[in-house]
Amino acid sequence: NIFSNRAVFEKNQNNSNVFLYPKEQDLCLFKYENNEITAKEARLDLESFNLFLKEPKGTIKNMLKKENTVSFRSDELFWHNFENAFLLSGHVNVIDPEFGIINSDEVEIIKKIKQNQLRKIISRKNTTINFFSKNQTSLKTKGIIELDHEKKCISAFSSKNPKKSPSYQDEDLVYKDLNVTIRAKRATLKYTDKNDVEKIILENSVRFIYQNQGYIGYGIADKIEYFPNEKNIKLISEDDKKVLFWKEDNSLNLSANEIHINQKEKNDIKGLGDVRFTFNLDEENLIHDIFSKYVSSE
């Protein structure tokens, strides 16, 4: 059902549209399966049943968990034939009680078929998620973030060069909390039933800043496994490559196949495998060429 004050029918060679407008200083109201959306104006394509809303603001109610109502607003909303997914674009803001606050250029909201429950939220382009977490956790990318309510999992990807232009530079995704800042090409966040992040996996060209009460450290790895509740971090290398970690005050340089950092232990940094406490020339060049740009951008 769509409630408005005035309707204008328009027909041309390609399609037929109904434009809906509210009273002055009022809003159109759209109701669908116990969900409500208000909008400044609406357009319904009578041929395709596509619905377009201007400046929509609404909620998606979870019939099983009423306290998990998702709210949203954006510049525009596009809904194709009233299917189980609609697209929000322009200054999108979504508040998801299970994850956090999402600000993005574009968000697709997908519901379960024949059920009034949220299945996925997929954001594209410039996106920042501020999680409901005591660690002040955030995730930022210009690529894609997928929040899967069924699997209790978030998958994130950095932006890619669509035309393979030599002048285009991929931008890493960035994960931050009170203890770490990590850049990578891909990230996976796994949740518990209590909506706590229990494990974070970051992969592909990982750059790492670690902040302890006593020092600041930097690292380079192929993969990081981070357990925020346990304050445990694993820096992992692929094949015969090395993980590098060093303290800002140069009191420690560490090259190893794997490095574990645990704030709860007195000796909180441990190297595994082939361990060296100096960097060779190739490692020094890698740090200079890659990590100096990373640090200067912080």
mmCIF file of C-alpha atoms in Angstrom:
data_model
loop_
_atom_site.group_PDB
_atom_site.id
_atom_site.type_symbol
_atom_site.label_atom_id
_atom_site.label_comp_id
_atom_site.label_asym_id
_atom_site.label_seq_id
_atom_site.Cartn_x
_atom_site.Cartn_y
_atom_site.Cartn_z
ATOM 1 C CA ASN A 1 0.000 0.000 0.000
ATOM 2 C CA ILE A 2 1.176 3.512 -0.848
ATOM 3 C CA PHE A 3 -0.480 6.479 0.849
ATOM 4 C CA SER A 4 -0.164 9.949 -0.707
ATOM 5 C CA ASN A 5 -2.135 13.133 -1.247
ATOM 6 C CA ARG A 6 -1.821 13.505 -5.028
ATOM 7 C CA ALA A 7 -1.198 11.121 -7.940
ATOM 8 C CA VAL A 8 -0.185 12.034 -11.499
ATOM 9 C CA PHE A 9 -0.413 9.470 -14.315
ATOM 10 C CA GLU A 10 2.029 9.801 -17.212
ATOM 11 C CA LYS A 11 2.238 7.580 -20.291
ATOM 12 C CA ASN A 12 4.712 7.611 -23.185
ATOM 13 C CA GLN A 13 5.906 5.176 -25.853
ATOM 14 C CA ASN A 14 8.180 3.242 -23.504
ATOM 15 C CA ASN A 15 6.373 3.078 -20.179
ATOM 16 C CA SER A 16 3.569 4.255 -17.934
ATOM 17 C CA ASN A 17 4.265 5.890 -14.578
ATOM 18 C CA VAL A 18 2.298 7.070 -11.586
ATOM 19 C CA PHE A 19 3.931 9.923 -9.650
ATOM 20 C CA LEU A 20 2.836 10.199 -6.016
ATOM 21 C CA TYR A 21 3.179 13.306 -3.850
ATOM 22 C CA PRO A 22 2.292 14.002 -0.191
ATOM 23 C CA LYS A 23 0.652 17.046 1.312
ATOM 24 C CA GLU A 24 2.844 20.093 1.738
ATOM 25 C CA GLN A 25 5.450 19.496 4.473
ATOM 26 C CA ASP A 26 4.313 15.864 4.724
ATOM 27 C CA LEU A 27 5.582 12.493 3.412
ATOM 28 C CA CYS A 28 4.274 9.600 1.336
ATOM 29 C CA LEU A 29 3.842 6.376 3.314
ATOM 30 C CA PHE A 30 4.589 2.953 1.867
ATOM 31 C CA LYS A 31 3.591 -0.215 3.782
ATOM 32 C CA TYR A 32 4.721 -3.711 2.843
ATOM 33 C CA GLU A 33 4.695 -6.872 5.023
ATOM 34 C CA ASN A 34 4.627 -4.969 8.348
ATOM 35 C CA ASN A 35 7.461 -2.720 7.170
ATOM 36 C CA GLU A 36 7.082 1.023 6.685
ATOM 37 C CA ILE A 37 8.908 3.492 4.450
ATOM 38 C CA THR A 38 8.272 7.225 4.186
ATOM 39 C CA ALA A 39 9.451 9.279 1.205
ATOM 40 C CA LYS A 40 9.360 12.805 -0.158
ATOM 41 C CA GLU A 41 7.845 11.499 -3.390
ATOM 42 C CA ALA A 42 7.352 8.201 -5.225
ATOM 43 C CA ARG A 43 7.173 6.887 -8.777
ATOM 44 C CA LEU A 44 5.672 3.532 -9.767
ATOM 45 C CA ASP A 45 6.359 2.094 -13.227
ATOM 46 C CA LEU A 46 3.142 0.285 -14.184
ATOM 47 C CA GLU A 47 4.872 -1.828 -16.847
ATOM 48 C CA SER A 48 7.748 -3.240 -14.776
ATOM 49 C CA PHE A 49 6.303 -2.535 -11.295
ATOM 50 C CA ASN A 50 9.558 -0.820 -10.387
ATOM 51 C CA LEU A 51 9.202 1.539 -7.438
ATOM 52 C CA PHE A 52 11.370 4.640 -7.042
ATOM 53 C CA LEU A 53 11.354 6.630 -3.777
ATOM 54 C CA LYS A 54 12.991 9.997 -3.150
ATOM 55 C CA GLU A 55 14.619 10.558 0.255
ATOM 56 C CA PRO A 56 13.272 7.309 1.749
ATOM 57 C CA LYS A 57 13.396 6.553 5.450
ATOM 58 C CA GLY A 58 12.160 3.248 6.817
ATOM 59 C CA THR A 59 12.455 0.105 8.906
ATOM 60 C CA ILE A 60 12.676 -3.638 8.324
ATOM 61 C CA LYS A 61 11.157 -5.610 11.173
ATOM 62 C CA ASN A 62 12.381 -9.075 12.116
ATOM 63 C CA MET A 63 9.342 -11.197 13.004
ATOM 64 C CA LEU A 64 11.479 -13.589 15.102
ATOM 65 C CA LYS A 65 13.568 -10.902 16.851
ATOM 66 C CA LYS A 66 11.532 -7.714 17.086
ATOM 67 C CA GLU A 67 14.363 -5.948 18.902
ATOM 68 C CA ASN A 68 16.531 -6.388 15.771
ATOM 69 C CA THR A 69 14.606 -3.918 13.613
ATOM 70 C CA VAL A 70 16.883 -2.442 10.940
ATOM 71 C CA SER A 71 16.391 1.235 10.083
ATOM 72 C CA PHE A 72 17.642 3.073 7.001
ATOM 73 C CA ARG A 73 17.603 6.316 5.038
ATOM 74 C CA SER A 74 19.120 7.457 1.733
ATOM 75 C CA ASP A 75 18.697 9.842 -1.191
ATOM 76 C CA GLU A 76 16.934 7.255 -3.364
ATOM 77 C CA LEU A 77 15.415 3.772 -3.200
ATOM 78 C CA PHE A 78 14.880 1.406 -6.142
ATOM 79 C CA TRP A 79 12.683 -1.678 -5.748
ATOM 80 C CA HIS A 80 12.261 -4.021 -8.723
ATOM 81 C CA ASN A 81 8.825 -5.649 -8.926
ATOM 82 C CA PHE A 82 8.548 -5.813 -5.117
ATOM 83 C CA GLU A 83 11.060 -8.665 -4.975
ATOM 84 C CA ASN A 84 12.982 -9.623 -1.838
ATOM 85 C CA ALA A 85 15.725 -7.044 -2.392
ATOM 86 C CA PHE A 86 15.834 -3.283 -2.834
ATOM 87 C CA LEU A 87 18.644 -0.833 -3.531
ATOM 88 C CA LEU A 88 19.485 2.313 -1.549
ATOM 89 C CA SER A 89 21.757 4.917 -3.135
ATOM 90 C CA GLY A 90 23.225 8.269 -2.170
ATOM 91 C CA HIS A 91 24.220 9.146 1.424
ATOM 92 C CA VAL A 92 22.992 5.771 2.683
ATOM 93 C CA ASN A 93 22.723 5.234 6.434
ATOM 94 C CA VAL A 94 21.701 1.830 7.817
ATOM 95 C CA ILE A 95 21.491 0.948 11.507
ATOM 96 C CA ASP A 96 21.686 -2.819 11.991
ATOM 97 C CA PRO A 97 21.367 -3.864 15.678
ATOM 98 C CA GLU A 98 23.304 -7.085 15.022
ATOM 99 C CA PHE A 99 26.353 -5.368 13.499
ATOM 100 C CA GLY A 100 26.500 -1.579 13.707
ATOM 101 C CA ILE A 101 26.012 1.632 11.745
ATOM 102 C CA ILE A 102 26.676 1.534 8.000
ATOM 103 C CA ASN A 103 27.383 4.653 5.943
ATOM 104 C CA SER A 104 27.786 4.031 2.221
ATOM 105 C CA ASP A 105 27.248 5.242 -1.341
ATOM 106 C CA GLU A 106 25.113 2.206 -2.167
ATOM 107 C CA VAL A 107 23.477 -0.575 -0.124
ATOM 108 C CA GLU A 108 21.392 -3.556 -1.237
ATOM 109 C CA ILE A 109 19.099 -5.070 1.395
ATOM 110 C CA ILE A 110 18.041 -8.689 0.813
ATOM 111 C CA LYS A 111 15.274 -10.476 2.737
ATOM 112 C CA LYS A 112 14.582 -14.181 3.015
ATOM 113 C CA ILE A 113 12.124 -15.512 0.454
ATOM 114 C CA LYS A 114 8.596 -15.817 1.929
ATOM 115 C CA GLN A 115 9.886 -14.734 5.341
ATOM 116 C CA ASN A 116 9.919 -11.328 6.936
ATOM 117 C CA GLN A 117 13.561 -11.668 7.996
ATOM 118 C CA LEU A 118 16.741 -9.985 6.864
ATOM 119 C CA ARG A 119 19.179 -12.237 4.995
ATOM 120 C CA LYS A 120 21.996 -9.994 3.748
ATOM 121 C CA ILE A 121 23.144 -6.407 3.518
ATOM 122 C CA ILE A 122 25.583 -5.691 0.681
ATOM 123 C CA SER A 123 27.321 -2.306 0.492
ATOM 124 C CA ARG A 124 29.324 -1.032 -2.470
ATOM 125 C CA LYS A 125 31.754 1.814 -3.158
ATOM 126 C CA ASN A 126 32.637 4.119 -0.234
ATOM 127 C CA THR A 127 31.539 2.292 2.914
ATOM 128 C CA THR A 128 32.303 2.644 6.618
ATOM 129 C CA ILE A 129 30.879 0.364 9.311
ATOM 130 C CA ASN A 130 31.143 1.487 12.932
ATOM 131 C CA PHE A 131 30.452 -1.601 15.019
ATOM 132 C CA PHE A 132 28.585 -1.715 18.317
ATOM 133 C CA SER A 133 31.752 -2.674 20.156
ATOM 134 C CA LYS A 134 33.585 -1.528 23.279
ATOM 135 C CA ASN A 135 36.808 -1.661 21.218
ATOM 136 C CA GLN A 136 35.603 1.166 18.912
ATOM 137 C CA THR A 137 35.818 -1.162 15.919
ATOM 138 C CA SER A 138 35.393 0.089 12.351
ATOM 139 C CA LEU A 139 35.777 -1.290 8.823
ATOM 140 C CA LYS A 140 36.250 0.917 5.753
ATOM 141 C CA THR A 141 36.543 0.148 2.036
ATOM 142 C CA LYS A 142 35.781 1.489 -1.436
ATOM 143 C CA GLY A 143 35.030 -2.062 -2.562
ATOM 144 C CA ILE A 144 32.296 -4.393 -1.281
ATOM 145 C CA ILE A 145 31.129 -5.423 2.197
ATOM 146 C CA GLU A 146 28.624 -8.257 2.641
ATOM 147 C CA LEU A 147 26.864 -8.762 5.994
ATOM 148 C CA ASP A 148 25.345 -12.245 6.161
ATOM 149 C CA HIS A 149 22.766 -12.571 8.948
ATOM 150 C CA GLU A 150 22.326 -16.315 8.401
ATOM 151 C CA LYS A 151 26.030 -17.188 8.644
ATOM 152 C CA LYS A 152 26.857 -14.515 11.284
ATOM 153 C CA CYS A 153 29.692 -13.377 9.067
ATOM 154 C CA ILE A 154 30.990 -10.255 7.300
ATOM 155 C CA SER A 155 33.058 -10.468 4.109
ATOM 156 C CA ALA A 156 34.866 -7.369 2.825
ATOM 157 C CA PHE A 157 36.921 -6.679 -0.292
ATOM 158 C CA SER A 158 39.090 -3.758 -1.362
ATOM 159 C CA SER A 159 38.400 -1.749 -4.507
ATOM 160 C CA LYS A 160 39.635 -3.112 -7.833
ATOM 161 C CA ASN A 161 40.746 -1.535 -11.080
ATOM 162 C CA PRO A 162 37.737 -2.133 -13.379
ATOM 163 C CA LYS A 163 39.518 -1.139 -16.606
ATOM 164 C CA LYS A 164 43.030 -2.257 -15.619
ATOM 165 C CA SER A 165 44.295 1.272 -16.069
ATOM 166 C CA PRO A 166 48.032 1.629 -15.249
ATOM 167 C CA SER A 167 47.330 4.929 -13.483
ATOM 168 C CA TYR A 168 44.728 3.351 -11.174
ATOM 169 C CA GLN A 169 45.855 2.253 -7.714
ATOM 170 C CA ASP A 170 43.884 -0.305 -5.718
ATOM 171 C CA GLU A 171 42.884 0.949 -2.294
ATOM 172 C CA ASP A 172 43.126 -1.395 0.665
ATOM 173 C CA LEU A 173 40.298 -1.954 3.083
ATOM 174 C CA VAL A 174 41.053 -0.731 6.606
ATOM 175 C CA TYR A 175 40.107 -2.438 9.882
ATOM 176 C CA LYS A 176 40.593 -0.449 13.106
ATOM 177 C CA ASP A 177 40.014 -0.858 16.813
ATOM 178 C CA LEU A 178 41.692 0.424 19.982
ATOM 179 C CA ASN A 179 44.651 -1.947 19.544
ATOM 180 C CA VAL A 180 45.266 -2.330 15.810
ATOM 181 C CA THR A 181 45.036 -0.718 12.388
ATOM 182 C CA ILE A 182 45.204 -3.294 9.585
ATOM 183 C CA ARG A 183 45.116 -2.790 5.816
ATOM 184 C CA ALA A 184 44.470 -5.678 3.435
ATOM 185 C CA LYS A 185 42.717 -6.699 0.212
ATOM 186 C CA ARG A 186 40.231 -9.054 1.848
ATOM 187 C CA ALA A 187 38.703 -9.501 5.313
ATOM 188 C CA THR A 188 36.341 -11.940 7.028
ATOM 189 C CA LEU A 189 34.733 -11.218 10.416
ATOM 190 C CA LYS A 190 33.025 -14.072 12.266
ATOM 191 C CA TYR A 191 30.454 -13.479 14.994
ATOM 192 C CA THR A 192 29.214 -15.365 18.041
ATOM 193 C CA ASP A 193 25.517 -15.811 18.866
ATOM 194 C CA LYS A 194 25.891 -12.823 21.206
ATOM 195 C CA ASN A 195 26.961 -10.638 18.250
ATOM 196 C CA ASP A 196 30.566 -10.354 19.450
ATOM 197 C CA VAL A 197 33.356 -10.492 16.858
ATOM 198 C CA GLU A 198 35.263 -13.665 17.773
ATOM 199 C CA LYS A 199 37.678 -13.924 14.827
ATOM 200 C CA ILE A 200 38.943 -11.642 12.056
ATOM 201 C CA ILE A 201 40.933 -12.905 9.077
ATOM 202 C CA LEU A 202 42.719 -10.374 6.850
ATOM 203 C CA GLU A 203 44.511 -11.528 3.713
ATOM 204 C CA ASN A 204 46.607 -10.377 0.767
ATOM 205 C CA SER A 205 49.286 -7.677 1.212
ATOM 206 C CA VAL A 206 48.526 -7.098 4.888
ATOM 207 C CA ARG A 207 49.967 -3.985 6.593
ATOM 208 C CA PHE A 208 49.707 -3.766 10.346
ATOM 209 C CA ILE A 209 50.017 -1.208 13.163
ATOM 210 C CA TYR A 210 49.848 -2.498 16.730
ATOM 211 C CA GLN A 211 49.397 -0.204 19.727
ATOM 212 C CA ASN A 212 50.215 -1.511 23.170
ATOM 213 C CA GLN A 213 50.347 0.583 26.328
ATOM 214 C CA GLY A 214 54.130 0.579 26.196
ATOM 215 C CA TYR A 215 54.985 0.750 22.487
ATOM 216 C CA ILE A 216 53.849 0.974 18.858
ATOM 217 C CA GLY A 217 54.736 -1.820 16.437
ATOM 218 C CA TYR A 218 54.473 -2.325 12.681
ATOM 219 C CA GLY A 219 54.154 -5.484 10.623
ATOM 220 C CA ILE A 220 53.938 -6.962 7.118
ATOM 221 C CA ALA A 221 52.303 -10.339 6.457
ATOM 222 C CA ASP A 222 50.377 -12.369 3.896
ATOM 223 C CA LYS A 223 47.638 -13.109 6.411
ATOM 224 C CA ILE A 224 46.562 -12.041 9.890
ATOM 225 C CA GLU A 225 44.263 -13.957 12.231
ATOM 226 C CA TYR A 226 43.003 -11.687 15.009
ATOM 227 C CA PHE A 227 41.009 -12.770 18.072
ATOM 228 C CA PRO A 228 39.943 -9.439 19.662
ATOM 229 C CA ASN A 229 38.335 -10.879 22.809
ATOM 230 C CA GLU A 230 41.497 -12.843 23.595
ATOM 231 C CA LYS A 231 43.770 -9.991 22.368
ATOM 232 C CA ASN A 232 45.652 -12.568 20.345
ATOM 233 C CA ILE A 233 47.108 -11.838 16.884
ATOM 234 C CA LYS A 234 48.827 -14.218 14.448
ATOM 235 C CA LEU A 235 50.900 -12.854 11.554
ATOM 236 C CA ILE A 236 51.281 -15.612 8.954
ATOM 237 C CA SER A 237 53.422 -15.940 5.804
ATOM 238 C CA GLU A 238 52.795 -18.025 2.697
ATOM 239 C CA ASP A 239 55.212 -20.627 1.291
ATOM 240 C CA ASP A 240 58.813 -19.728 2.180
ATOM 241 C CA LYS A 241 58.197 -16.025 2.716
ATOM 242 C CA LYS A 242 58.682 -14.189 6.004
ATOM 243 C CA VAL A 243 56.559 -12.110 8.342
ATOM 244 C CA LEU A 244 58.185 -8.857 9.479
ATOM 245 C CA PHE A 245 57.531 -6.990 12.726
ATOM 246 C CA TRP A 246 59.376 -4.103 14.344
ATOM 247 C CA LYS A 247 58.887 -1.612 17.139
ATOM 248 C CA GLU A 248 58.808 2.101 16.462
ATOM 249 C CA ASP A 249 61.724 2.749 18.853
ATOM 250 C CA ASN A 250 63.850 0.107 17.025
ATOM 251 C CA SER A 251 64.132 -1.980 20.208
ATOM 252 C CA LEU A 252 62.943 -5.043 18.263
ATOM 253 C CA ASN A 253 63.260 -6.198 14.638
ATOM 254 C CA LEU A 254 61.764 -9.626 14.003
ATOM 255 C CA SER A 255 61.685 -11.758 10.842
ATOM 256 C CA ALA A 256 59.977 -15.169 11.056
ATOM 257 C CA ASN A 257 57.660 -17.604 9.287
ATOM 258 C CA GLU A 258 54.958 -16.739 11.803
ATOM 259 C CA ILE A 259 54.642 -14.219 14.643
ATOM 260 C CA HIS A 260 52.209 -14.388 17.565
ATOM 261 C CA ILE A 261 51.262 -11.339 19.655
ATOM 262 C CA ASN A 262 49.325 -11.781 22.895
ATOM 263 C CA GLN A 263 48.710 -8.826 25.220
ATOM 264 C CA LYS A 264 47.806 -11.159 28.075
ATOM 265 C CA GLU A 265 51.301 -12.674 28.208
ATOM 266 C CA LYS A 266 54.399 -11.038 29.693
ATOM 267 C CA ASN A 267 56.539 -11.898 26.664
ATOM 268 C CA ASP A 268 53.817 -10.819 24.281
ATOM 269 C CA ILE A 269 55.689 -11.245 20.950
ATOM 270 C CA LYS A 270 56.943 -14.642 19.753
ATOM 271 C CA GLY A 271 58.512 -15.682 16.442
ATOM 272 C CA LEU A 272 58.027 -19.192 15.023
ATOM 273 C CA GLY A 273 59.972 -21.130 12.385
ATOM 274 C CA ASP A 274 63.076 -19.526 10.886
ATOM 275 C CA VAL A 275 63.516 -16.570 13.273
ATOM 276 C CA ARG A 276 65.948 -13.654 12.891
ATOM 277 C CA PHE A 277 66.232 -10.464 14.943
ATOM 278 C CA THR A 278 67.611 -8.446 12.036
ATOM 279 C CA PHE A 279 66.282 -7.585 8.578
ATOM 280 C CA ASN A 280 68.226 -8.433 5.426
ATOM 281 C CA LEU A 281 68.559 -5.965 2.540
ATOM 282 C CA ASP A 282 65.493 -7.267 0.679
ATOM 283 C CA GLU A 283 63.374 -6.929 3.805
ATOM 284 C CA GLU A 284 64.665 -3.410 4.464
ATOM 285 C CA ASN A 285 63.786 -2.420 0.878
ATOM 286 C CA LEU A 286 60.312 -3.949 1.222
ATOM 287 C CA ILE A 287 59.670 -1.964 4.391
ATOM 288 C CA HIS A 288 60.897 1.243 2.760
ATOM 289 C CA ASP A 289 58.988 0.795 -0.531
ATOM 290 C CA ILE A 290 55.665 -0.334 0.894
ATOM 291 C CA PHE A 291 55.292 0.475 4.549
ATOM 292 C CA SER A 292 56.603 4.049 4.430
ATOM 293 C CA LYS A 293 53.625 4.973 2.207
ATOM 294 C CA TYR A 294 51.271 3.163 4.549
ATOM 295 C CA VAL A 295 52.558 4.960 7.654
ATOM 296 C CA SER A 296 52.512 8.389 5.960
ATOM 297 C CA SER A 297 48.837 7.900 5.017
ATOM 298 C CA GLU A 298 47.745 7.322 8.613
#
